[in-house]
PDB file of C-alpha atoms in Angstrom:
ATOM      1  CA  GLN X   1     -39.415 -62.969  32.488  1.00 84.00           C
ATOM      2  CA  VAL X   2     -39.107 -61.022  29.030  1.00 89.00           C
ATOM      3  CA  GLN X   3     -39.544 -62.851  25.584  1.00 93.00           C
ATOM      4  CA  LEU X   4     -38.190 -61.610  22.495  1.00 95.00           C
ATOM      5  CA  VAL X   5     -38.985 -62.472  18.916  1.00 95.00           C
ATOM      6  CA  GLU X   6     -37.147 -61.566  16.022  1.00 95.00           C
ATOM      7  CA  SER X   7     -37.709 -60.821  12.991  1.00 95.00           C
ATOM      8  CA  GLY X   8     -36.775 -59.718   9.344  1.00 96.00           C
ATOM      9  CA  GLY X   9     -33.658 -61.617   8.281  1.00 94.00           C
ATOM     10  CA  GLY X  10     -33.655 -63.462   5.007  1.00 97.00           C
ATOM     11  CA  LEU X  11     -30.599 -63.520   1.653  1.00 98.00           C
ATOM     12  CA  VAL X  12     -30.010 -60.505   0.258  1.00 98.00           C
ATOM     13  CA  GLN X  13     -26.868 -59.678  -2.455  1.00 98.00           C
ATOM     14  CA  ALA X  14     -23.173 -57.889  -1.302  1.00 98.00           C
ATOM     15  CA  GLY X  15     -24.018 -54.609  -1.027  1.00 98.00           C
ATOM     16  CA  GLY X  16     -27.800 -53.930   0.030  1.00 98.00           C
ATOM     17  CA  SER X  17     -29.587 -53.775   3.477  1.00 98.00           C
ATOM     18  CA  LEU X  18     -31.633 -55.941   5.589  1.00 98.00           C
ATOM     19  CA  ARG X  19     -33.812 -54.420   8.663  1.00 98.00           C
ATOM     20  CA  LEU X  20     -34.027 -56.850  11.364  1.00 98.00           C
ATOM     21  CA  SER X  21     -36.598 -56.274  14.599  1.00 98.00           C
ATOM     22  CA  CYS X  22     -36.778 -57.830  17.843  1.00 97.00           C
ATOM     23  CA  VAL X  23     -40.135 -57.471  20.474  1.00 95.00           C
ATOM     24  CA  ALA X  24     -39.644 -57.793  23.945  1.00 94.00           C
ATOM     25  CA  SER X  25     -42.689 -58.632  25.788  1.00 91.00           C
ATOM     26  CA  GLY X  26     -42.845 -58.121  29.949  1.00 78.00           C
ATOM     27  CA  ARG X  27     -42.616 -54.886  31.614  1.00 74.00           C
ATOM     28  CA  ALA X  28     -39.845 -52.427  32.097  1.00 80.00           C
ATOM     29  CA  PHE X  29     -39.028 -52.458  29.185  1.00 82.00           C
ATOM     30  CA  ARG X  30     -36.910 -49.265  29.496  1.00 80.00           C
ATOM     31  CA  MET X  31     -34.803 -50.537  32.651  1.00 81.00           C
ATOM     32  CA  LEU X  32     -33.131 -53.214  30.161  1.00 89.00           C
ATOM     33  CA  THR X  33     -30.057 -53.250  27.913  1.00 95.00           C
ATOM     34  CA  MET X  34     -31.100 -54.807  24.798  1.00 95.00           C
ATOM     35  CA  GLY X  35     -28.313 -56.129  22.094  1.00 96.00           C
ATOM     36  CA  TRP X  36     -27.661 -58.283  19.327  1.00 98.00           C
ATOM     37  CA  PHE X  37     -25.645 -61.071  18.447  1.00 98.00           C
ATOM     38  CA  ARG X  38     -24.289 -63.639  15.577  1.00 98.00           C
ATOM     39  CA  GLN X  39     -23.524 -67.025  15.127  1.00 98.00           C
ATOM     40  CA  ALA X  40     -21.997 -68.384  11.796  1.00 97.00           C
ATOM     41  CA  PRO X  41     -21.735 -71.990  11.246  1.00 93.00           C
ATOM     42  CA  GLY X  42     -18.465 -72.820  12.987  1.00 95.00           C
ATOM     43  CA  LYS X  43     -17.830 -70.121  14.745  1.00 97.00           C
ATOM     44  CA  GLU X  44     -19.039 -69.128  18.579  1.00 97.00           C
ATOM     45  CA  ARG X  45     -21.251 -66.237  19.062  1.00 98.00           C
ATOM     46  CA  GLU X  46     -20.362 -62.839  18.798  1.00 98.00           C
ATOM     47  CA  PHE X  47     -21.664 -59.443  19.790  1.00 98.00           C
ATOM     48  CA  VAL X  48     -22.556 -56.974  17.596  1.00 98.00           C
ATOM     49  CA  ALA X  49     -24.521 -54.505  19.056  1.00 98.00           C
ATOM     50  CA  ALA X  50     -26.616 -52.860  21.867  1.00 97.00           C
ATOM     51  CA  VAL X  51     -28.552 -50.486  23.636  1.00 96.00           C
ATOM     52  CA  TRP X  52     -29.110 -49.479  27.172  1.00 94.00           C
ATOM     53  CA  LEU X  53     -32.748 -47.950  26.430  1.00 90.00           C
ATOM     54  CA  SER X  54     -32.187 -45.739  30.138  1.00 89.00           C
ATOM     55  CA  ASN X  55     -30.033 -43.740  28.593  1.00 89.00           C
ATOM     56  CA  SER X  56     -30.325 -44.418  24.537  1.00 88.00           C
ATOM     57  CA  ASN X  57     -26.507 -45.895  24.790  1.00 93.00           C
ATOM     58  CA  ILE X  58     -25.061 -47.306  22.144  1.00 96.00           C
ATOM     59  CA  TYR X  59     -22.220 -49.805  21.289  1.00 97.00           C
ATOM     60  CA  TYR X  60     -21.449 -51.438  18.018  1.00 98.00           C
ATOM     61  CA  ALA X  61     -19.046 -53.618  17.270  1.00 98.00           C
ATOM     62  CA  ASP X  62     -15.857 -52.757  15.209  1.00 98.00           C
ATOM     63  CA  SER X  63     -17.065 -54.960  12.093  1.00 97.00           C
ATOM     64  CA  VAL X  64     -20.260 -53.081  11.834  1.00 98.00           C
ATOM     65  CA  LYS X  65     -19.413 -49.812  13.184  1.00 98.00           C
ATOM     66  CA  GLY X  66     -20.742 -47.340  10.243  1.00 97.00           C
ATOM     67  CA  ARG X  67     -22.492 -50.062   8.006  1.00 98.00           C
ATOM     68  CA  PHE X  68     -25.034 -51.202  10.900  1.00 98.00           C
ATOM     69  CA  THR X  69     -27.422 -49.247  13.137  1.00 98.00           C
ATOM     70  CA  ILE X  70     -29.910 -49.632  16.468  1.00 96.00           C
ATOM     71  CA  SER X  71     -32.674 -47.844  16.894  1.00 94.00           C
ATOM     72  CA  ILE X  72     -35.580 -47.922  18.993  1.00 93.00           C
ATOM     73  CA  ASP X  73     -39.601 -46.975  19.670  1.00 93.00           C
ATOM     74  CA  ASN X  74     -40.376 -47.896  22.689  1.00 89.00           C
ATOM     75  CA  ALA X  75     -44.222 -47.417  22.297  1.00 91.00           C
ATOM     76  CA  LYS X  76     -43.700 -51.277  20.489  1.00 93.00           C
ATOM     77  CA  ASN X  77     -40.619 -52.027  23.005  1.00 92.00           C
ATOM     78  CA  THR X  78     -39.790 -52.934  19.520  1.00 94.00           C
ATOM     79  CA  ILE X  79     -35.758 -52.242  18.510  1.00 95.00           C
ATOM     80  CA  TYR X  80     -34.404 -52.760  15.057  1.00 97.00           C
ATOM     81  CA  LEU X  81     -31.037 -53.200  13.497  1.00 98.00           C
ATOM     82  CA  GLU X  82     -29.990 -51.668  10.172  1.00 98.00           C
ATOM     83  CA  MET X  83     -27.779 -53.213   8.779  1.00 98.00           C
ATOM     84  CA  ASN X  84     -26.485 -51.460   5.415  1.00 98.00           C
ATOM     85  CA  SER X  85     -23.508 -52.445   3.282  1.00 98.00           C
ATOM     86  CA  LEU X  86     -23.622 -55.978   3.906  1.00 98.00           C
ATOM     87  CA  LYS X  87     -20.876 -58.305   3.088  1.00 98.00           C
ATOM     88  CA  PRO X  88     -20.922 -62.201   2.798  1.00 97.00           C
ATOM     89  CA  GLU X  89     -18.867 -62.438   6.212  1.00 97.00           C
ATOM     90  CA  ASP X  90     -22.333 -61.095   7.958  1.00 98.00           C
ATOM     91  CA  THR X  91     -23.815 -63.646   7.279  1.00 98.00           C
ATOM     92  CA  ALA X  92     -24.896 -65.414  10.459  1.00 98.00           C
ATOM     93  CA  VAL X  93     -27.455 -66.231  12.105  1.00 98.00           C
ATOM     94  CA  TYR X  94     -29.244 -63.122  14.533  1.00 98.00           C
ATOM     95  CA  TYR X  95     -30.319 -63.667  17.585  1.00 98.00           C
ATOM     96  CA  CYS X  96     -31.572 -60.435  19.496  1.00 97.00           C
ATOM     97  CA  ALA X  97     -31.356 -60.748  23.669  1.00 97.00           C
ATOM     98  CA  SER X  98     -31.529 -59.098  26.883  1.00 95.00           C
ATOM     99  CA  ARG X  99     -30.690 -58.030  30.572  1.00 94.00           C
ATOM    100  CA  ARG X 100     -31.330 -55.911  33.193  1.00 92.00           C
ATOM    101  CA  GLY X 101     -28.887 -53.374  34.145  1.00 89.00           C
ATOM    102  CA  SER X 102     -25.945 -51.484  31.803  1.00 93.00           C
ATOM    103  CA  LEU X 103     -24.632 -52.332  28.196  1.00 95.00           C
ATOM    104  CA  LYS X 104     -22.086 -55.353  28.162  1.00 96.00           C
ATOM    105  CA  ALA X 105     -21.267 -56.848  25.058  1.00 97.00           C
ATOM    106  CA  GLU X 106     -20.448 -60.810  26.716  1.00 97.00           C
ATOM    107  CA  VAL X 107     -22.825 -63.714  25.755  1.00 97.00           C
ATOM    108  CA  GLY X 108     -23.055 -64.602  29.072  1.00 97.00           C
ATOM    109  CA  GLU X 109     -23.993 -61.099  30.247  1.00 97.00           C
ATOM    110  CA  TYR X 110     -27.870 -62.046  28.369  1.00 97.00           C
ATOM    111  CA  ALA X 111     -30.748 -64.058  30.122  1.00 95.00           C
ATOM    112  CA  TYR X 112     -33.075 -63.426  27.451  1.00 94.00           C
ATOM    113  CA  TRP X 113     -32.593 -64.634  23.687  1.00 97.00           C
ATOM    114  CA  GLY X 114     -34.625 -64.568  20.773  1.00 96.00           C
ATOM    115  CA  GLN X 115     -35.070 -67.867  18.744  1.00 96.00           C
ATOM    116  CA  GLY X 116     -32.945 -66.267  16.093  1.00 96.00           C
ATOM    117  CA  THR X 117     -33.011 -65.233  12.471  1.00 97.00           C
ATOM    118  CA  GLN X 118     -31.198 -66.001   9.611  1.00 97.00           C
ATOM    119  CA  VAL X 119     -29.518 -63.258   7.128  1.00 98.00           C
ATOM    120  CA  THR X 120     -27.573 -64.455   3.938  1.00 98.00           C
ATOM    121  CA  VAL X 121     -25.205 -62.331   2.333  1.00 98.00           C
ATOM    122  CA  SER X 122     -24.962 -63.832  -1.205  1.00 97.00           C
ATOM    123  CA  SER X 123     -21.217 -62.178  -3.396  1.00 94.00           C
TER     124      SER X 123
END
């Protein structure tokens, strides 16, 4: 069992930055793939970025590539999502998720989910 707790959401103006955190509890942190997803009102949940902790392989959605960065603190069982140059279309609830095994981008591949944190970007 893996429990995930996100934090760091908020309201920011377009062009601004936010950093999200996700703390994972449970054993074998380094065997996990940790991912970030988001869901805007009326839309399906979509992949943002993920990292396979066993080899630090990282994958980003095209919509955030060059603006968002995942980083890892293994000592704290924590991953971060640094979000820069934020746009109004980045407004969504952001979820941290994890799965055992290699990196995947599909929502259904992730067994464990956090409660979500709201990110609102004003124009």
